[in-house]
Structures are given as structure tokens and as C-alpha cells.
Tab-separated table of C-alpha atoms in Angstrom:
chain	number	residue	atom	x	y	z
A	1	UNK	CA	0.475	-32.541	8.679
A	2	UNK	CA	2.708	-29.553	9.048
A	3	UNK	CA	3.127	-27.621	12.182
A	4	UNK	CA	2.087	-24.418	12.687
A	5	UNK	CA	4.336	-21.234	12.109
A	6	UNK	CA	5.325	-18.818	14.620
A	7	UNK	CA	5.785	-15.615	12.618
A	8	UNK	CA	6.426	-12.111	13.627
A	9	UNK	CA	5.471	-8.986	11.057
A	10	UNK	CA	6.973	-6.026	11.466
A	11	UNK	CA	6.402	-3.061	10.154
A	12	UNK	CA	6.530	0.916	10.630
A	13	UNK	CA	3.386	2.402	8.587
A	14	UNK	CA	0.315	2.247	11.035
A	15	UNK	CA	-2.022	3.139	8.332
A	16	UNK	CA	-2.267	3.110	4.592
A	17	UNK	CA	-2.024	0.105	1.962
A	18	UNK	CA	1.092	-1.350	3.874
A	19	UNK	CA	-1.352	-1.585	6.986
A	20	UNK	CA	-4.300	-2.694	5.038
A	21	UNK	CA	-1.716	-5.927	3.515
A	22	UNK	CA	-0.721	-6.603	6.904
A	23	UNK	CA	-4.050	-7.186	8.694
A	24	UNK	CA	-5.207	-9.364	5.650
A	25	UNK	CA	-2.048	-11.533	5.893
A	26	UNK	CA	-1.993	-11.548	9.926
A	27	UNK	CA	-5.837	-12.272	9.660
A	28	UNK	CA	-5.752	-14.969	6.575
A	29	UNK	CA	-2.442	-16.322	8.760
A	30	UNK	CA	-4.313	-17.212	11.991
A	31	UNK	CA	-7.224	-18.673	9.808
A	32	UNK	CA	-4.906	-21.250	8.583
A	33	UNK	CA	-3.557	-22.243	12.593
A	34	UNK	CA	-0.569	-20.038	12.258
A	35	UNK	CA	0.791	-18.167	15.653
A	36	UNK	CA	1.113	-14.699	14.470
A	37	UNK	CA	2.628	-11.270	16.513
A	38	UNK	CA	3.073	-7.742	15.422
A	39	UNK	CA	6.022	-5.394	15.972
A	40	UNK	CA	4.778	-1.574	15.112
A	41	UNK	CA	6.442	1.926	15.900
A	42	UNK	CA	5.877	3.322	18.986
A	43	UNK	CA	6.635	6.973	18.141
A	44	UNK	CA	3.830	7.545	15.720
A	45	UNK	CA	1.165	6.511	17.503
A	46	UNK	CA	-1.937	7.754	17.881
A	47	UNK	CA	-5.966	7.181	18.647
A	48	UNK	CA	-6.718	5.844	15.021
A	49	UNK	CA	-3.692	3.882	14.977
A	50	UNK	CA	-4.402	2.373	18.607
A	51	UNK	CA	-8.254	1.293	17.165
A	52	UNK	CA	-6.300	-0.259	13.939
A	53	UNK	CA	-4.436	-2.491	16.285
A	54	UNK	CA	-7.106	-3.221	19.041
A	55	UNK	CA	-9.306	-4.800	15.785
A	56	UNK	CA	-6.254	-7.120	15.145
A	57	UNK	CA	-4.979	-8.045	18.716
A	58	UNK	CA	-7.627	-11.185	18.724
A	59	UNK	CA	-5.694	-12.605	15.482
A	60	UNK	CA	-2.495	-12.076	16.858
A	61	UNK	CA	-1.921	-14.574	19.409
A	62	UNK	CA	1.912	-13.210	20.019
A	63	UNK	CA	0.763	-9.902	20.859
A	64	UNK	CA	1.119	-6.591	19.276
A	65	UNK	CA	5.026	-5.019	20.374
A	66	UNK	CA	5.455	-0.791	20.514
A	67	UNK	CA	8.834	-0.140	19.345
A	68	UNK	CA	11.230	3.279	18.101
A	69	UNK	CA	11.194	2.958	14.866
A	70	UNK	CA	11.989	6.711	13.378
A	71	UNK	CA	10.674	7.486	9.834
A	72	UNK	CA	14.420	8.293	7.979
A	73	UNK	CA	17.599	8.011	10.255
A	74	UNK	CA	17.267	8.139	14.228
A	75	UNK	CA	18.004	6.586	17.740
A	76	UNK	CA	15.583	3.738	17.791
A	77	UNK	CA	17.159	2.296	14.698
A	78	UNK	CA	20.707	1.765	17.233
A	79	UNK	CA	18.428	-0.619	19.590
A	80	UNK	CA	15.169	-1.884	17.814
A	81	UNK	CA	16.756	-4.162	15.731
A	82	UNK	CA	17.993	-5.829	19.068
A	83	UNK	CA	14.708	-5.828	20.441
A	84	UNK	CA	13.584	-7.457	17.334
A	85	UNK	CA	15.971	-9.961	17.431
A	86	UNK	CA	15.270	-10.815	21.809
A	87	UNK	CA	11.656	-10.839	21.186
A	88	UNK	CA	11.641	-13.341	17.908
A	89	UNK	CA	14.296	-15.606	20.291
A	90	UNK	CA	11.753	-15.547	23.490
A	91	UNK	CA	8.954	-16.376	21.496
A	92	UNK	CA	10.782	-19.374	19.615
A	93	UNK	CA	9.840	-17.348	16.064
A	94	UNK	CA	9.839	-19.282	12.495
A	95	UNK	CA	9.513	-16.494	10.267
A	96	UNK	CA	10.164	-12.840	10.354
A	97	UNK	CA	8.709	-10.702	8.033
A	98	UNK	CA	9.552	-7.427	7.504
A	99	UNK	CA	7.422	-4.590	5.570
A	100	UNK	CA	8.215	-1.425	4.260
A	101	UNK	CA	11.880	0.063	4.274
A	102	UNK	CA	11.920	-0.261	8.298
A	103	UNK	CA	10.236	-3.331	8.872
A	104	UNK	CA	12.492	-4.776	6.701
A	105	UNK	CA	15.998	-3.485	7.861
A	106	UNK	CA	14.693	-4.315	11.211
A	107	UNK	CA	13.640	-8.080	10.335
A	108	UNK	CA	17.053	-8.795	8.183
A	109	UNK	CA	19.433	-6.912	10.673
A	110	UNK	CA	17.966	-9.098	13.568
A	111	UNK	CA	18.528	-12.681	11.629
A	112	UNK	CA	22.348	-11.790	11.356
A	113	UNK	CA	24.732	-14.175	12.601
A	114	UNK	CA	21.620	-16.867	13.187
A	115	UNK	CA	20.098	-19.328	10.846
A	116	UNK	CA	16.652	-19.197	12.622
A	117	UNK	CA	14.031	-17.492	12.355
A	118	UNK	CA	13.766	-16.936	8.478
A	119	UNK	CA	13.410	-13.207	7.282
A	120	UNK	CA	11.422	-12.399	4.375
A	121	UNK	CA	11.137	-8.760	3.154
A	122	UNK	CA	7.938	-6.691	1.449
A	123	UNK	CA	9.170	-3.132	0.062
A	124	UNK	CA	5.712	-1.724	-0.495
A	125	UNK	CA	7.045	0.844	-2.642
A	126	UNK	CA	9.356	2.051	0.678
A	127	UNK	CA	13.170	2.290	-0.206
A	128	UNK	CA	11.663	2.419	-4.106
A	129	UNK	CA	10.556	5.918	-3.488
A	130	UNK	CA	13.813	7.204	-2.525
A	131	UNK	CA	16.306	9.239	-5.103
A	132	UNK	CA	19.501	7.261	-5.400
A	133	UNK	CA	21.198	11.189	-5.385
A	134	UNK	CA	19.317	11.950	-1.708
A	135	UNK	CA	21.317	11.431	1.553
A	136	UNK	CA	18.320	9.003	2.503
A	137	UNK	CA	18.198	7.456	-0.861
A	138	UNK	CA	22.233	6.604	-0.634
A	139	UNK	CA	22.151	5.096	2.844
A	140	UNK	CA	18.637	3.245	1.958
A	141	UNK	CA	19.768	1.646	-0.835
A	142	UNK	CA	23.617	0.953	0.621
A	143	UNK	CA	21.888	-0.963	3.550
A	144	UNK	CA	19.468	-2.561	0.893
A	145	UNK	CA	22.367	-4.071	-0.946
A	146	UNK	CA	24.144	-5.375	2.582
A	147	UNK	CA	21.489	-7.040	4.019
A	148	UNK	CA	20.339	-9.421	0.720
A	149	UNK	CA	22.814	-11.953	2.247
A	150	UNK	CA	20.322	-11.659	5.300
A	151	UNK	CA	17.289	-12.525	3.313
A	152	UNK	CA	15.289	-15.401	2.721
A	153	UNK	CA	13.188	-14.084	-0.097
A	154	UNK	CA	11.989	-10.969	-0.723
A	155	UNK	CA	7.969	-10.840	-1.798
A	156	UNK	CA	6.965	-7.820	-4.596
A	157	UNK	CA	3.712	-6.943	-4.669
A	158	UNK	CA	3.762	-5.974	-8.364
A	159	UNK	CA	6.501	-6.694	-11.604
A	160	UNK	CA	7.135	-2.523	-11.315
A	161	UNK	CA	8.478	-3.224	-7.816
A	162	UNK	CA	11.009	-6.325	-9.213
A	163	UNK	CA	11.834	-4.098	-11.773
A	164	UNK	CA	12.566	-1.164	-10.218
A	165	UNK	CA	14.520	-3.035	-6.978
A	166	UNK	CA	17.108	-4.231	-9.722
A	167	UNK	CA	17.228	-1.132	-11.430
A	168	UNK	CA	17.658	1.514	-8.661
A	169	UNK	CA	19.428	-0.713	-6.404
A	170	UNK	CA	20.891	-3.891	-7.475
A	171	UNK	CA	19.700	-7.021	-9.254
A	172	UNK	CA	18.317	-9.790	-5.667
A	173	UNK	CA	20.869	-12.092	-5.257
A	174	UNK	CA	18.285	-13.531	-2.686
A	175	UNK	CA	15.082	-15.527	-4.182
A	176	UNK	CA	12.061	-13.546	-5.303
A	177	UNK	CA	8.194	-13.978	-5.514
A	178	UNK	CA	5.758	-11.446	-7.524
A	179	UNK	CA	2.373	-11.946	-4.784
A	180	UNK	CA	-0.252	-8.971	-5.831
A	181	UNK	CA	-1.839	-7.595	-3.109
A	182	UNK	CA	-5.422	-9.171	-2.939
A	183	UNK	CA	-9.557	-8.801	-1.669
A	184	UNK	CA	-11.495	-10.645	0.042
A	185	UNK	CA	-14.357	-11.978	-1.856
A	186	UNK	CA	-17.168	-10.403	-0.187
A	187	UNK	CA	-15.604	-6.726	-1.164
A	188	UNK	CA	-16.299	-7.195	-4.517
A	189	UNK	CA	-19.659	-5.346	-4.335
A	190	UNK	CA	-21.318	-2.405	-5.844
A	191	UNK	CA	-21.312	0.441	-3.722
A	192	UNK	CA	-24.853	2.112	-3.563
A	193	UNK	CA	-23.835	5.960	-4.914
A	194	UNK	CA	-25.988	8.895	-2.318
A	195	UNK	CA	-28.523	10.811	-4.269
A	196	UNK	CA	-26.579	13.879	-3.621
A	197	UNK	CA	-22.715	12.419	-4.897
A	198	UNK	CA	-20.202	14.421	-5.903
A	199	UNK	CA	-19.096	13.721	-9.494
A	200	UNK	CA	-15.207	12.146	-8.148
A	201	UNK	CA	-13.929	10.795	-5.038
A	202	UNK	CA	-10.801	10.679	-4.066
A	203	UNK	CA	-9.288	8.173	-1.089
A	204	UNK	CA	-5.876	8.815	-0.093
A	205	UNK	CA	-3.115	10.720	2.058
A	206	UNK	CA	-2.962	14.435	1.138
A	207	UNK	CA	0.512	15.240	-0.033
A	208	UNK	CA	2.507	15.977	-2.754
A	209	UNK	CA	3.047	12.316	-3.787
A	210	UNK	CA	-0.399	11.324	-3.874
A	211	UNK	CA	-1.158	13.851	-6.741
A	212	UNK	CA	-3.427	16.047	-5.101
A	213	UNK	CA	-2.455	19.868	-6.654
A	214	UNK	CA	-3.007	18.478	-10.383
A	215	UNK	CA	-5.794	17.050	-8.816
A	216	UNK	CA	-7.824	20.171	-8.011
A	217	UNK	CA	-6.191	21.883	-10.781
A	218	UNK	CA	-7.565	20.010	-13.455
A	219	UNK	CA	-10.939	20.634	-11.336
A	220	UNK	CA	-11.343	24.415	-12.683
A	221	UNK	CA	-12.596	23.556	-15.872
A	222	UNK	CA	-14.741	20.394	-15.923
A	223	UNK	CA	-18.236	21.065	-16.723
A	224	UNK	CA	-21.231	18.148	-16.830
A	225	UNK	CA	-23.263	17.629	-20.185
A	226	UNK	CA	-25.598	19.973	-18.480
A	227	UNK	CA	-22.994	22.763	-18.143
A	228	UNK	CA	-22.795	22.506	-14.581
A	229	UNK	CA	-19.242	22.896	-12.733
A	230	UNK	CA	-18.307	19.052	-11.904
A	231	UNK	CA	-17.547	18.609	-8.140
A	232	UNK	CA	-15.091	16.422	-6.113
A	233	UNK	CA	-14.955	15.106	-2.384
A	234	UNK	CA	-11.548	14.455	-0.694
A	235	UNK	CA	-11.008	11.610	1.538
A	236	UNK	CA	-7.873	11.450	4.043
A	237	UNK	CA	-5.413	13.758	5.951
A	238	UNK	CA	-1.335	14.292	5.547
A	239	UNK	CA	1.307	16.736	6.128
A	240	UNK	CA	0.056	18.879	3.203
A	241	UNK	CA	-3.852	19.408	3.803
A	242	UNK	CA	-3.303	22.955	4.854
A	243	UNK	CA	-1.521	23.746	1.702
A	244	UNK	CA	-3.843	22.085	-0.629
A	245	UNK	CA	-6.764	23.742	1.471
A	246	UNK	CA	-4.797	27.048	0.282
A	247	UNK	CA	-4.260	26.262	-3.401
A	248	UNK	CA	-8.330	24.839	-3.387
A	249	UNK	CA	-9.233	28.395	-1.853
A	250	UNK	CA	-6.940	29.591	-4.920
A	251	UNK	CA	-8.497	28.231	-7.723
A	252	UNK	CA	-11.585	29.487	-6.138
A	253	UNK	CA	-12.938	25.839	-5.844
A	254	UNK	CA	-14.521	26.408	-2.054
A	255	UNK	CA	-17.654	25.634	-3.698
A	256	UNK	CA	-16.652	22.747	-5.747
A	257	UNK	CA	-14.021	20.614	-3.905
A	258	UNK	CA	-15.336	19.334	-0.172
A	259	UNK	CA	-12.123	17.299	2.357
A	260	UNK	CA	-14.107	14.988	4.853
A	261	UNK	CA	-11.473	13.914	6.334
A	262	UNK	CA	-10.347	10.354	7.124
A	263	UNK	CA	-12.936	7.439	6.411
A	264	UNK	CA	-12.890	4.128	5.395
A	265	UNK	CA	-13.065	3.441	1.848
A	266	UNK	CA	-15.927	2.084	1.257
A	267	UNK	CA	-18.103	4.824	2.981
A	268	UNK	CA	-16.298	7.439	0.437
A	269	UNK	CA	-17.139	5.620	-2.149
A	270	UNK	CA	-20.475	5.840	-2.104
A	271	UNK	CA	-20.081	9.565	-1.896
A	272	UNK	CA	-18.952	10.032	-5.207
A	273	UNK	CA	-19.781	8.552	-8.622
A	274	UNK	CA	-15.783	8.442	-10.132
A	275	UNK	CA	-12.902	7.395	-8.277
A	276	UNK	CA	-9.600	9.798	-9.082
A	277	UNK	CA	-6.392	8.362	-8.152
A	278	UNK	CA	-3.728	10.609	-9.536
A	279	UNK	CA	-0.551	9.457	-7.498
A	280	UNK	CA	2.628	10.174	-8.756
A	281	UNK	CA	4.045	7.130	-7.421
A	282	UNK	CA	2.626	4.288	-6.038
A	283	UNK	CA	3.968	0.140	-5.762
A	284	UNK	CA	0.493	-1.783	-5.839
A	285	UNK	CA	-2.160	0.591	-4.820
A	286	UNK	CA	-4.983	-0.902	-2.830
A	287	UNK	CA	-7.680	1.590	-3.298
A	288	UNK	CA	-7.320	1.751	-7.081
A	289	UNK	CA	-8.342	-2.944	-6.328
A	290	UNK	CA	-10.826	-1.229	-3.533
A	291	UNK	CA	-12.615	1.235	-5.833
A	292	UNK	CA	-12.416	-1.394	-8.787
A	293	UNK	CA	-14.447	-4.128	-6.702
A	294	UNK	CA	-16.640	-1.457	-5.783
A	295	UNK	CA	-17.715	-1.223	-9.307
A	296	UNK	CA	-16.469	2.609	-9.495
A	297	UNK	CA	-14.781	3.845	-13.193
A	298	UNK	CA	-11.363	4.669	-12.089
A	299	UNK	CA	-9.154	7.302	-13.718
A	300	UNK	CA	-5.488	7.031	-12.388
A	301	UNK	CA	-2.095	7.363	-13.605
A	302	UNK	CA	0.292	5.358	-15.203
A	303	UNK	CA	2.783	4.626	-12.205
A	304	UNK	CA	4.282	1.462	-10.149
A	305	UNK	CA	1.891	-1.446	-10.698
A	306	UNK	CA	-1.263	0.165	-11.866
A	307	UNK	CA	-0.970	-0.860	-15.416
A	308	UNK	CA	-0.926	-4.252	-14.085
A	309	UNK	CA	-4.247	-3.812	-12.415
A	310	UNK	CA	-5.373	-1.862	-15.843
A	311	UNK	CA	-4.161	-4.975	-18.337
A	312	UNK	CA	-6.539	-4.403	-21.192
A	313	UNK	CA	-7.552	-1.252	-20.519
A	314	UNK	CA	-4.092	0.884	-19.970
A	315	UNK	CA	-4.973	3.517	-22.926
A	316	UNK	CA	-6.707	5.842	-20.327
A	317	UNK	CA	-4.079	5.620	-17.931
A	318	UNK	CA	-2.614	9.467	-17.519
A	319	UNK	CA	0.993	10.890	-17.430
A	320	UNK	CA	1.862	11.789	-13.628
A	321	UNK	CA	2.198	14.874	-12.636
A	322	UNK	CA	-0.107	16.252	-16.248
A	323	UNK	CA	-3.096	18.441	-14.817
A	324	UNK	CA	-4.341	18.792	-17.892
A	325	UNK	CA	-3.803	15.368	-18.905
A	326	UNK	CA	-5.723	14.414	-15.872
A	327	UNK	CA	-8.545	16.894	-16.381
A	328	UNK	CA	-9.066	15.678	-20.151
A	329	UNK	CA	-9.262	12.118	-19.030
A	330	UNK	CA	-11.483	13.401	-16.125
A	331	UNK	CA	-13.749	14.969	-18.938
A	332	UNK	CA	-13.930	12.218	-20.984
A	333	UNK	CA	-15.882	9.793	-18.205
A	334	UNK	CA	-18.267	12.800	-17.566
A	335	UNK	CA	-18.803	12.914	-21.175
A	336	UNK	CA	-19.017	9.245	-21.899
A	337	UNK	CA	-20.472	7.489	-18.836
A	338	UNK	CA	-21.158	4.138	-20.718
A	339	UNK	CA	-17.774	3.897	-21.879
A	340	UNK	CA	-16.135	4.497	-18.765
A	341	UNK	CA	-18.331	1.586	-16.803
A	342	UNK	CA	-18.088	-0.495	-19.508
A	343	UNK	CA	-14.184	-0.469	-19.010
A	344	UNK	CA	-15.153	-0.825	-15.375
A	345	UNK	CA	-16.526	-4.147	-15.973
A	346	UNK	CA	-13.363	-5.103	-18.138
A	347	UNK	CA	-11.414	-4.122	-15.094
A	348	UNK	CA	-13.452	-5.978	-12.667
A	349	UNK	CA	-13.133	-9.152	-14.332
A	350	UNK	CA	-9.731	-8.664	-13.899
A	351	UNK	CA	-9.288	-8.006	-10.259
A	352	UNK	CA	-12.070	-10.551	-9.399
A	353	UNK	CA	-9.684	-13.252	-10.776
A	354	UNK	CA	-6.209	-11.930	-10.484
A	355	UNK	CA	-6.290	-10.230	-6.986
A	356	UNK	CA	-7.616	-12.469	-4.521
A	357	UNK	CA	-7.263	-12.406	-0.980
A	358	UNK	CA	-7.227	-16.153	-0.618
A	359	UNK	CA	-4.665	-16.766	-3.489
A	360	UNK	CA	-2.627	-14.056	-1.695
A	361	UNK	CA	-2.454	-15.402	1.621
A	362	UNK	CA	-2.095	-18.995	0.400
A	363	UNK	CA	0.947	-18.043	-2.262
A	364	UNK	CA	2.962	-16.352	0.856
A	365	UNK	CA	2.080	-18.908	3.513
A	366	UNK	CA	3.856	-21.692	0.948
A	367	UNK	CA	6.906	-18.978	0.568
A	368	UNK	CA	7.595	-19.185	4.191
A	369	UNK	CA	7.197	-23.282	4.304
A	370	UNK	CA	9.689	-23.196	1.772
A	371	UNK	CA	12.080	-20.917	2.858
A	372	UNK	CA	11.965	-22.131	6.112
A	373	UNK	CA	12.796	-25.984	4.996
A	374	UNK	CA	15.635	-24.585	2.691
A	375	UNK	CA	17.091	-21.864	5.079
């Protein structure tokens, strides 16, 4: 029988999809007799992110590690990568996996000039979402293209995400795995919708990127079959809730459009009868898998990996960035109900067989065994 891996994640992002993959895999990790430790960012944290990380301290047996890790260019990227690299040699580490743009400069600049401990890489969208003309973009990508002699494998969480990685930055010299993200079986149930739901949820961060101004401006026209104004609740807080509480006040949609703040999905979901997910970019969106096991009709856009989550049903999917794109596909479930679950249930089939936490977990754990015996 094969020992038992001593793996490090590390990542930036204390919240978010990127979190939400990293709990699952440090959770599904320990399940399977793996040693497993976490290396987060000490300069963004806060109360919510300090209850994240108390819920996964049991499962990781090396301990949870604070460490600088600035969100673009800054101090802490001069000495955590040292830190990384002391802490994965005192605790005898396998495998280091890093997630995100940070995690993953951090993970691959700590393995140089050593053969052990392995470092795997998950974008998450990350360095993808940067403009190969931005100062960030330029030094992202020129660090990307360094470090692939540094890297064991790097994992995609979506064919968008290969694709993209070879098109915006180079073709991997460095093996590569496609591994959706995945749901644990007991999430795929229906959600039980309040009496009093508003007609479309929406889960996500408020900003720019998550598509939240065509959002509430395709709001101002959508009327039920009864005539009645349609209504929407907002779930989630970002850099940009002030302005879109401005541009809601705007449109005169006080009445209409109701932020609650963060929640967990599946407590939002049941406080609305649509889910509306109208990023403009995105890698492999959980809440789009989250809302679909929920047994919610989505309507979302045509970015990243969504259309492989959609397979079968991608006609609906909307241009980014189209308000009134977005409001005539938001019309069309309010008109048609039946059609839009019935697509549902296409959809659901789907992510019931193709998204699975287990197969997730299991597909990466054998990537590491691997990479480890041929590194």
C-alpha cells in the first residue's frame, strides 16, 4: 500500500470558488489518510475569513500558516516564497500545490534548485484575467512563462482555462490535466423556494467583473405574465457595492432589487426562484454547479468554462457585457417557466455525472502519485 502524502496548499483568495476548491480537496485529501497543511495570506484577513479556516483546521493536520502575500506586486512577495520553501522543508512536504496566480508563484518559486517536494499549479482563472498590454498582465505572464521549468503539472479546471493559458501566455511545456471542479453528492438537492421569493437570485462578489451593472440594468423592464415588475435579491459584498447601490437607486429599482449581503449559497437560493449569473469572466464557476444541483434554471453568460457546464443546452447562454441580451434571456424564463426547468433537468443530468466531488478529488490525488514517482 502506498504511503501517505504530506502536501501543502497554498493559496491567496480566502473566499470565493478558489476557497470553496480548496476545502473540498484539503477535506476529500485527509479522507483518503493524506497529511494536509494550508499556507493563506495574512494581510487580508478578516472575521469571515478566520471562521472559513477554523472549519478546516481539524482536516489539516499540518496546520493552517498566515503569510504576506499582496494582491498585485508588493513586499511579502521578496520573503514568502522563502517561507514557503522553510516550512515545506521542516515539515518533510511531498507535494506543493499552489492556487491562484500567488499560490502558484509562491509554490513553483520555492521548489527551485530542489527536486523535492513536487509543485503542482491551479490558475483558477488568476493570471488568465490579466491583459497581456497591463503592467500586471506583462510581469504575470513573464513570471508564468519562467517558472514552467519549476512545475510538475499544472491542473485546469476547465478546457477554456488550457486554452486560454496557451493562447495568452505560452503553450505548457510542463504536463497538464483538465480536473472540473466538482460536488459532493449530498448537494445535489432541490432547494425549497420561500413563499415570498424574489423572481432571480444572484450569488457572487459585487464588482465590475461579476456583471452586476447589466445586471440591474436589464432589471428596468422585466414584467411577470401578470404585469407585475419582476424583482431580484443580491447575494455578496466587493469593492463596488456602493456604486452599484448608486446606479440601483438610479434606475429607480429601490423597490425592486434587495443586497443581503454575504450568505452561503444555499440559503440564497431558496430566496429566489432563478439564478442570474452574468459574469463577464469567469474559469469554472462554482455557483453556476451550486445553483444547478440545487435544481434552480440558470441564465448566465457565455464565458470561461460555462459552456462546458451548459453542453446541450448552450443556445441560451448570453453575450457578456449585453444588458439587453441578458434582460431578453431573463424574460424568456419568466415567460416560459416549463421550458426553462425542463433545461434545468438537462443540465442536472449533466453536472450529477460530470462534476463530482469524489471523481475530483480522486483524479488529483493520482496526479500527485504520479508526479511525485516521475519528478
Amino acid at each position: 500500500m502506498a504511503r501517505p502524502l504530506r502536501i501543502l496548499q497554498v493559496m491567496r483568495a480566502p473566499v470565493g470558488g478558489l476557497f470553496r476548491h480548496v476545502a473540498d480537496l484539503t477535506r476529500g485529501l485527509r479522507a483518503r489518510g493524506h497529511s494536509v497543511g494550508l499556507i493563506v495570506d495574512s494581510l487580508a484577513s478578516d472575521a469571515q475569513t478566520e471562521r472559513r479556516l477554523d472549519a478546516l483546521r481539524e482536516f489539516a493536520d499540518l496546520g493552517v500558516h498566515a503569510m504576506p502575500m499582496p494582491r498585485v506586486l508588493g513586499r511579502g512577495d521578496l520573503s514568502t516564497p522563502f517561507a514557503v520553501r522553510k516550512l515545506a522543508r521542516d515539515l518533510s512536504i511531498d507535494i506543493l500545490h499552489g492556487h491562484g496566480a500567488k499560490g502558484g508563484f509562491y509554490a513553483r518559486l520555492a521548489h527551485i534548485g530542489r527536486k523535492r517536494p513536487v509543485a503542482l499549479y491551479t490558475p483558477h482563472g488568476g493570471v488568465l484575467h490579466f491583459s497581456a498590454r497591463s503592467r500586471s498582465g506583462k510581469a504575470f505572464h513573464w513570471l508564468e512563462r519562467r517558472l514552467l521549468g519549476q512545475t510538475g503539472a499544472i491542473i485546469f479546471e476547465s478546457d477554456f482555462a488550457r486554452e486560454t493559458y496557451g493562447r495568452l501566455i505560452t503553450p505548457p511545456t510542463c504536463r497538464t490535466e483538465i480536473i472540473y471542479n466538482g460536488l459532493d453528492a449530498g448537494e445535489f438537492e432541490p432547494v425549497v423556494i420561500a413563499e415570498d421569493a424574489a423572481d432571480f437570485v444572484f450569488v457572487g462578489e459585487l464588482r465590475e467583473l461579476k456583471g452586476v451593472f447589466p445586471l440591474v440594468e436589464a432589471m428596468v423592464g422585466l414584467r411577470r405574465k401578470d404585469g407585475t415588475a419582476a424583482t431580484l435579491v443580491m447575494a455578496g459584498d466587493g469593492p463596488q457595492r456602493a456604486e452599484l447601490e448608486e446606479r440601483i437607486a438610479a434606475l429607480s429599482l429601490g423597490e425592486r432589487v434587495k443586497l443581503v449581503g454575504s450568505q452561503p449559497a444555499q440559503t440564497v437560493f431558496a430566496q429566489g426562484r432563478v439564478a442570474v449569473l452574468p459574469s463577464l469572466a469567469e474559469s469554472l464557476p462554482y455557483v453556476v454547479l451550486e445553483a444547478t444541483a440545487a435544481q434552480l434554471p440558470v441564465v448566465t453568460t457565455s464565458v470561461g468554462g460555462i459552456p462546458e457546464i451548459f453542453a446541450g443546452t448552450t443556445e441560451t447562454l448570453v453575450t457578456p457585457g449585453d444588458a439587453e441580451a441578458l434582460a431578453r434571456a431573463m424574460q424568456a424564463v419568466l415567460d416560459r417557466p416549463e421550458a426553462a426547468r425542463a433545461e434545468m433537468q438537462v443540465r442536472l443530468r449533466r453536472v450529477a455525472s460530470e462534476f463530482s466531488l469524489e471523481t475530483m478529488v480522486g483524479r488529483i490525488e493520482a496526479l500527485y502519485r504520479d508526479v511525485q514517482e516521475k519528478g
